[in-house]
Short mmCIF file of C-alpha atoms and ligand atoms in Angstrom, two decimals:
data_model
loop_
_atom_site.label_atom_id
_atom_site.label_comp_id
_atom_site.label_asym_id
_atom_site.label_seq_id
_atom_site.Cartn_x
_atom_site.Cartn_y
_atom_site.Cartn_z
CA MET W 1 -55.46 279.37 -35.25
CA SER W 2 -54.55 276.85 -37.91
CA VAL W 3 -51.22 275.05 -37.90
CA ALA W 4 -50.28 276.89 -41.09
CA ASP W 5 -50.94 280.29 -39.48
CA ALA W 6 -49.26 279.12 -36.33
CA GLN W 7 -46.06 278.35 -38.16
CA THR W 8 -45.76 281.90 -39.39
CA SER W 9 -46.59 283.53 -36.05
CA THR W 10 -43.74 284.74 -33.90
CA ASP W 11 -42.31 282.41 -31.35
CA SER W 12 -42.65 283.98 -27.95
CA LEU W 13 -40.63 281.45 -25.99
CA GLY W 14 -37.13 280.19 -25.73
CA GLY W 15 -35.34 283.08 -27.42
CA GLY W 16 -34.81 281.02 -30.56
CA ASN W 17 -33.72 278.01 -28.55
CA VAL W 18 -36.58 275.87 -29.81
CA PRO W 19 -36.19 272.08 -30.06
CA GLU W 20 -36.33 270.90 -33.64
CA HIS W 21 -37.78 267.55 -32.57
CA VAL W 22 -40.00 266.95 -29.54
CA ALA W 23 -41.01 263.42 -28.50
CA ILE W 24 -43.84 262.81 -26.04
CA ILE W 25 -44.79 259.77 -23.95
CA MET W 26 -48.49 260.49 -23.51
CA ASP W 27 -49.12 258.74 -20.19
CA GLY W 28 -51.81 258.93 -17.53
CA ASN W 29 -55.07 258.31 -19.40
CA GLY W 30 -56.04 255.37 -17.19
CA ARG W 31 -55.46 257.29 -13.96
CA TRP W 32 -57.36 260.28 -15.34
CA ALA W 33 -60.36 258.00 -15.91
CA LYS W 34 -59.97 256.28 -12.54
CA ASP W 35 -60.02 259.67 -10.77
CA ARG W 36 -63.44 260.20 -12.34
CA SER W 37 -64.70 256.65 -11.70
CA LYS W 38 -64.81 256.06 -15.45
CA PRO W 39 -63.55 253.08 -17.48
CA ARG W 40 -59.97 253.30 -18.76
CA HIS W 41 -61.08 253.77 -22.34
CA ALA W 42 -62.84 257.00 -21.33
CA GLY W 43 -59.37 258.27 -20.42
CA HIS W 44 -58.00 257.26 -23.82
CA ARG W 45 -60.89 259.05 -25.50
CA ALA W 46 -60.20 262.16 -23.42
CA GLY W 47 -56.58 261.95 -24.60
CA VAL W 48 -57.45 262.75 -28.22
CA ALA W 49 -58.24 266.46 -27.74
CA PRO W 50 -54.81 267.27 -26.24
CA VAL W 51 -53.16 265.60 -29.26
CA ARG W 52 -54.93 268.04 -31.58
CA LYS W 53 -54.05 271.00 -29.33
CA ILE W 54 -50.40 270.04 -28.94
CA VAL W 55 -49.89 269.39 -32.67
CA GLU W 56 -51.12 272.93 -33.41
CA HIS W 57 -49.19 274.45 -30.58
CA ALA W 58 -45.91 272.69 -31.35
CA ALA W 59 -46.12 274.03 -34.91
CA ARG W 60 -46.85 277.50 -33.52
CA ARG W 61 -43.71 277.28 -31.41
CA GLY W 62 -41.57 276.38 -34.44
CA VAL W 63 -41.07 272.66 -33.75
CA SER W 64 -40.37 270.72 -36.99
CA TYR W 65 -40.89 267.14 -35.79
CA LEU W 66 -43.29 265.89 -33.14
CA THR W 67 -43.21 262.20 -32.22
CA LEU W 68 -46.04 260.84 -30.07
CA PHE W 69 -45.96 257.49 -28.27
CA ALA W 70 -49.51 256.19 -28.63
CA PHE W 71 -49.15 252.43 -28.07
CA SER W 72 -46.11 250.39 -27.09
CA SER W 73 -45.05 246.83 -27.97
CA GLU W 74 -45.79 245.98 -24.33
CA ASN W 75 -49.27 247.53 -24.40
CA TRP W 76 -50.46 244.45 -26.35
CA GLN W 77 -50.45 242.72 -22.96
CA ARG W 78 -53.30 244.89 -21.69
CA PRO W 79 -56.83 243.48 -21.39
CA ARG W 80 -58.31 242.67 -24.79
CA VAL W 81 -61.17 245.11 -24.48
CA GLU W 82 -58.80 247.98 -23.72
CA VAL W 83 -56.57 247.13 -26.69
CA SER W 84 -59.55 246.81 -28.98
CA LYS W 85 -61.06 250.13 -27.79
CA LEU W 86 -57.69 251.81 -28.34
CA MET W 87 -57.38 250.44 -31.89
CA GLY W 88 -60.92 251.61 -32.63
CA LEU W 89 -60.06 255.04 -31.28
CA PHE W 90 -56.97 255.28 -33.51
CA VAL W 91 -59.08 254.49 -36.59
CA GLU W 92 -61.75 256.98 -35.55
CA ALA W 93 -59.30 259.78 -34.69
CA LEU W 94 -57.39 259.33 -37.94
CA GLN W 95 -60.60 259.44 -39.91
CA ARG W 96 -61.78 262.57 -38.15
CA GLU W 97 -58.51 264.50 -38.09
CA LEU W 98 -56.89 263.64 -41.40
CA ASN W 99 -58.46 266.35 -43.53
CA SER W 100 -57.69 269.10 -41.09
CA LEU W 101 -54.10 267.88 -40.61
CA HIS W 102 -53.68 267.83 -44.37
CA ARG W 103 -55.16 271.34 -44.74
CA ASN W 104 -52.67 272.49 -42.14
CA ASN W 105 -49.76 271.12 -44.15
CA VAL W 106 -48.88 268.44 -41.56
CA LYS W 107 -46.93 265.43 -42.82
CA LEU W 108 -47.98 262.22 -41.05
CA LYS W 109 -45.73 259.24 -40.46
CA PHE W 110 -46.29 256.11 -38.38
CA ILE W 111 -43.61 253.95 -36.78
CA GLY W 112 -44.03 250.52 -35.22
CA ALA W 113 -44.81 246.89 -36.03
CA ARG W 114 -47.51 247.62 -38.60
CA GLU W 115 -47.99 243.97 -39.44
CA ARG W 116 -49.46 243.45 -35.97
CA LEU W 117 -52.22 246.02 -36.55
CA GLN W 118 -55.69 245.25 -37.84
CA ASN W 119 -56.10 245.63 -41.55
CA ARG W 120 -58.54 248.53 -41.29
CA LEU W 121 -56.07 250.55 -39.19
CA CYS W 122 -53.19 249.69 -41.55
CA LYS W 123 -55.24 250.91 -44.50
CA LYS W 124 -56.00 254.21 -42.76
CA ILE W 125 -52.33 254.66 -41.86
CA GLU W 126 -51.17 254.02 -45.42
CA ALA W 127 -53.79 256.39 -46.83
CA ALA W 128 -52.87 259.11 -44.31
CA GLU W 129 -49.16 258.83 -45.10
CA ALA W 130 -49.80 258.89 -48.84
CA LYS W 131 -52.16 261.86 -48.64
CA THR W 132 -49.81 264.02 -46.57
CA GLU W 133 -46.52 262.89 -48.12
CA GLY W 134 -45.95 266.11 -50.04
CA ASN W 135 -46.71 268.42 -47.10
CA SER W 136 -43.94 270.68 -45.89
CA GLY W 137 -45.16 271.77 -42.43
CA LEU W 138 -44.78 269.96 -39.11
CA THR W 139 -43.90 266.26 -39.40
CA LEU W 140 -46.12 264.36 -36.99
CA ILE W 141 -44.80 260.88 -36.21
CA VAL W 142 -47.10 258.53 -34.34
CA ALA W 143 -45.56 255.49 -32.65
CA VAL W 144 -48.10 252.65 -32.59
CA ALA W 145 -47.11 249.08 -31.67
CA TYR W 146 -43.67 250.58 -31.28
CA GLY W 147 -40.85 249.52 -28.98
CA GLY W 148 -37.26 250.72 -28.90
CA ARG W 149 -35.98 247.16 -28.68
CA TRP W 150 -38.18 246.03 -31.56
CA ASP W 151 -36.76 248.94 -33.58
CA MET W 152 -33.14 248.05 -32.82
CA VAL W 153 -33.62 244.35 -33.57
CA ASN W 154 -35.29 245.30 -36.84
CA ALA W 155 -32.37 247.55 -37.76
CA ALA W 156 -29.86 244.81 -36.91
CA ARG W 157 -31.80 242.38 -39.10
CA GLN W 158 -31.82 244.81 -42.04
CA LEU W 159 -28.07 245.35 -41.77
CA ALA W 160 -27.48 241.59 -41.49
CA GLU W 161 -29.46 241.12 -44.71
CA CYS W 162 -27.32 243.77 -46.45
CA VAL W 163 -24.19 241.94 -45.31
CA ALA W 164 -25.58 238.56 -46.45
CA LYS W 165 -26.33 240.02 -49.87
CA GLY W 166 -22.82 241.44 -50.09
CA ASP W 167 -24.04 245.08 -50.18
CA LEU W 168 -22.19 245.94 -46.97
CA LYS W 169 -19.20 244.58 -45.06
CA ALA W 170 -19.72 243.79 -41.38
CA ASP W 171 -16.66 245.78 -40.33
CA GLU W 172 -17.92 248.79 -42.25
CA ILE W 173 -21.08 249.08 -40.15
CA GLY W 174 -21.06 252.35 -38.27
CA GLU W 175 -23.49 254.40 -36.21
CA SER W 176 -24.83 256.12 -39.30
CA HIS W 177 -25.81 252.81 -40.94
CA PHE W 178 -27.53 251.74 -37.77
CA SER W 179 -29.40 254.97 -37.21
CA GLN W 180 -30.47 255.03 -40.86
CA ALA W 181 -31.93 251.53 -40.51
CA LEU W 182 -34.08 252.54 -37.51
CA ALA W 183 -37.72 253.57 -37.81
CA LEU W 184 -36.70 257.24 -37.51
CA GLY W 185 -33.92 256.91 -40.10
CA GLY W 186 -33.38 260.32 -41.72
CA VAL W 187 -35.19 262.19 -38.92
CA PRO W 188 -33.01 264.21 -36.52
CA ASP W 189 -32.87 262.80 -32.97
CA PRO W 190 -35.39 264.22 -30.49
CA ASP W 191 -33.98 267.24 -28.65
CA LEU W 192 -36.61 267.13 -25.95
CA LEU W 193 -38.52 264.19 -24.46
CA ILE W 194 -41.65 264.97 -22.46
CA ARG W 195 -43.33 262.30 -20.36
CA THR W 196 -46.64 263.13 -18.73
CA GLY W 197 -48.31 261.16 -15.94
CA GLY W 198 -45.58 261.40 -13.32
CA GLU W 199 -43.47 258.33 -14.14
CA ARG W 200 -39.77 258.93 -14.71
CA ARG W 201 -38.86 256.22 -17.17
CA ILE W 202 -38.47 255.65 -20.90
CA SER W 203 -40.72 252.53 -21.11
CA ASN W 204 -38.99 251.20 -24.24
CA PHE W 205 -39.53 254.35 -26.33
CA LEU W 206 -36.84 255.57 -28.75
CA LEU W 207 -33.90 253.91 -27.01
CA TRP W 208 -31.26 254.80 -29.59
CA ASN W 209 -32.58 258.19 -30.66
CA LEU W 210 -32.98 259.61 -27.15
CA ALA W 211 -29.25 259.32 -26.38
CA TYR W 212 -28.84 263.10 -25.96
CA ALA W 213 -32.42 264.27 -25.51
CA GLU W 214 -33.23 266.61 -22.63
CA LEU W 215 -35.71 264.77 -20.39
CA TYR W 216 -38.76 266.56 -18.99
CA PHE W 217 -41.20 264.81 -16.69
CA SER W 218 -44.57 266.31 -15.90
CA ASP W 219 -47.00 265.10 -13.23
CA CYS W 220 -49.88 266.27 -15.39
CA LEU W 221 -51.99 263.38 -16.71
CA TRP W 222 -52.13 263.37 -20.53
CA PRO W 223 -55.84 264.32 -20.89
CA ASP W 224 -55.08 267.47 -18.83
CA PHE W 225 -51.93 268.39 -20.77
CA GLY W 226 -52.28 271.65 -22.70
CA GLU W 227 -50.45 274.59 -24.22
CA ASP W 228 -49.24 275.98 -20.87
CA GLU W 229 -47.76 272.65 -19.82
CA PHE W 230 -46.08 272.32 -23.22
CA ASP W 231 -44.65 275.81 -22.84
CA ASP W 232 -43.26 274.88 -19.41
CA ALA W 233 -41.40 272.02 -21.09
CA MET W 234 -40.14 274.38 -23.80
CA ALA W 235 -38.90 276.82 -21.16
CA PHE W 236 -37.12 273.96 -19.37
CA TYR W 237 -35.48 273.01 -22.67
CA ALA W 238 -34.40 276.59 -23.37
CA SER W 239 -32.65 276.66 -19.97
CA ARG W 240 -30.53 273.56 -20.59
CA GLN W 241 -26.91 273.62 -21.68
CA ARG W 242 -26.25 270.77 -24.11
CA ARG W 243 -22.62 269.66 -24.00
CA TYR W 244 -22.63 266.28 -25.77
CA GLY W 245 -19.67 265.18 -23.69
CA ASN W 246 -17.62 268.34 -24.20
CA THR W 247 -16.57 270.84 -21.55
CA GLU W 248 -18.13 274.29 -21.22
CA LYS W 249 -14.83 275.81 -22.30
CA GLN W 250 -14.75 273.76 -25.50
CA LEU W 251 -18.21 275.03 -26.29
CA GLY W 252 -17.13 278.61 -25.65
CA ILE W 253 -19.62 278.97 -22.81
CA ALA W 254 -17.32 279.25 -19.73
C1 IPE B 301 -51.18 256.07 -21.79
O1 IPE B 301 -52.00 256.07 -20.68
C2 IPE B 301 -51.85 255.50 -23.01
C3 IPE B 301 -51.34 254.19 -23.40
C4 IPE B 301 -50.35 253.57 -22.85
C5 IPE B 301 -52.01 253.53 -24.49
P1 IPE B 301 -52.14 254.79 -19.74
O2 IPE B 301 -53.25 253.96 -20.26
O3 IPE B 301 -50.85 254.11 -19.57
O4 IPE B 301 -52.58 255.50 -18.39
P2 IPE B 301 -52.12 255.10 -16.92
O5 IPE B 301 -50.63 255.12 -16.89
O6 IPE B 301 -52.67 253.73 -16.63
O7 IPE B 301 -52.72 256.17 -16.06
C1 IPE B 302 -45.79 254.08 -22.15
O1 IPE B 302 -46.76 254.11 -21.16
C2 IPE B 302 -46.42 253.83 -23.48
C3 IPE B 302 -47.30 254.88 -23.99
C4 IPE B 302 -47.58 256.01 -23.43
C5 IPE B 302 -47.89 254.61 -25.27
P1 IPE B 302 -47.07 252.81 -20.26
O2 IPE B 302 -48.14 253.22 -19.32
O3 IPE B 302 -47.33 251.65 -21.13
O4 IPE B 302 -45.69 252.58 -19.51
P2 IPE B 302 -45.38 251.86 -18.12
O5 IPE B 302 -46.13 250.57 -18.14
O6 IPE B 302 -45.88 252.76 -17.04
O7 IPE B 302 -43.90 251.73 -18.08
MG1 MG B 303 -49.34 254.33 -18.24
#
């Protein structure tokens, strides 16, 4: 089923309690490869198919924004061959998937320190964003060379520049200015964070934006993650009561 068809099909889970924005830390590729006595990059390659599946499936479930953590600021420290294979894989996957994403009305956006990426990847990213800019289906946000701390420092720098130029007063800076200056400015905060691969940590992902996300950790390694595992996370989300600091009574639940 195409993403476009998927969006019009009925949602069978969650009784309408579907997260508007799902963020995923796609972890476990290296261990998947190790379990098969293969090199780490074989695990990264095996991690492409689940991306395609989950993009389609998230749209089918009525998710509006899907943010995928593909490469962190800290992942630059990995062995050079692994980094270079990963960058090559990003270029290749973008090239292969772009037309079908576009046909399926997906809007692509990338967040992260783009200036650190190779020129050929930057070019592909810019072309993909421009091509899909007018699409109105699922917004797919890919975090590459992204770190939550990098994002916050960047936002602080932008606001400092506004103050220096006299466009903003320091004592006027509020949460909305800050969140607008972040890489996901204008995008609603993730409602649900999924991390595959068994670790229970954020690893410098969307530090600001995850403030009230429901956290779901799966032991499944990313290359093995599929529709059923995604649906388990959706069911977990549907069972949560989100109070944002209020009492049950205030929310009219008790
Ligand atoms: C996630 O899988 C992909 C990236 C971080 C690029 P890993 O490569 O971290 O896989 P593990 O955690 O070593 O199994
Ligand atoms: C987080 O995974 C980054 C991505 C999935 C892109 P890592 O494997 O880099 O995180 P740590 O090292 O286990 O914290
Ligand atoms: Mg990992």
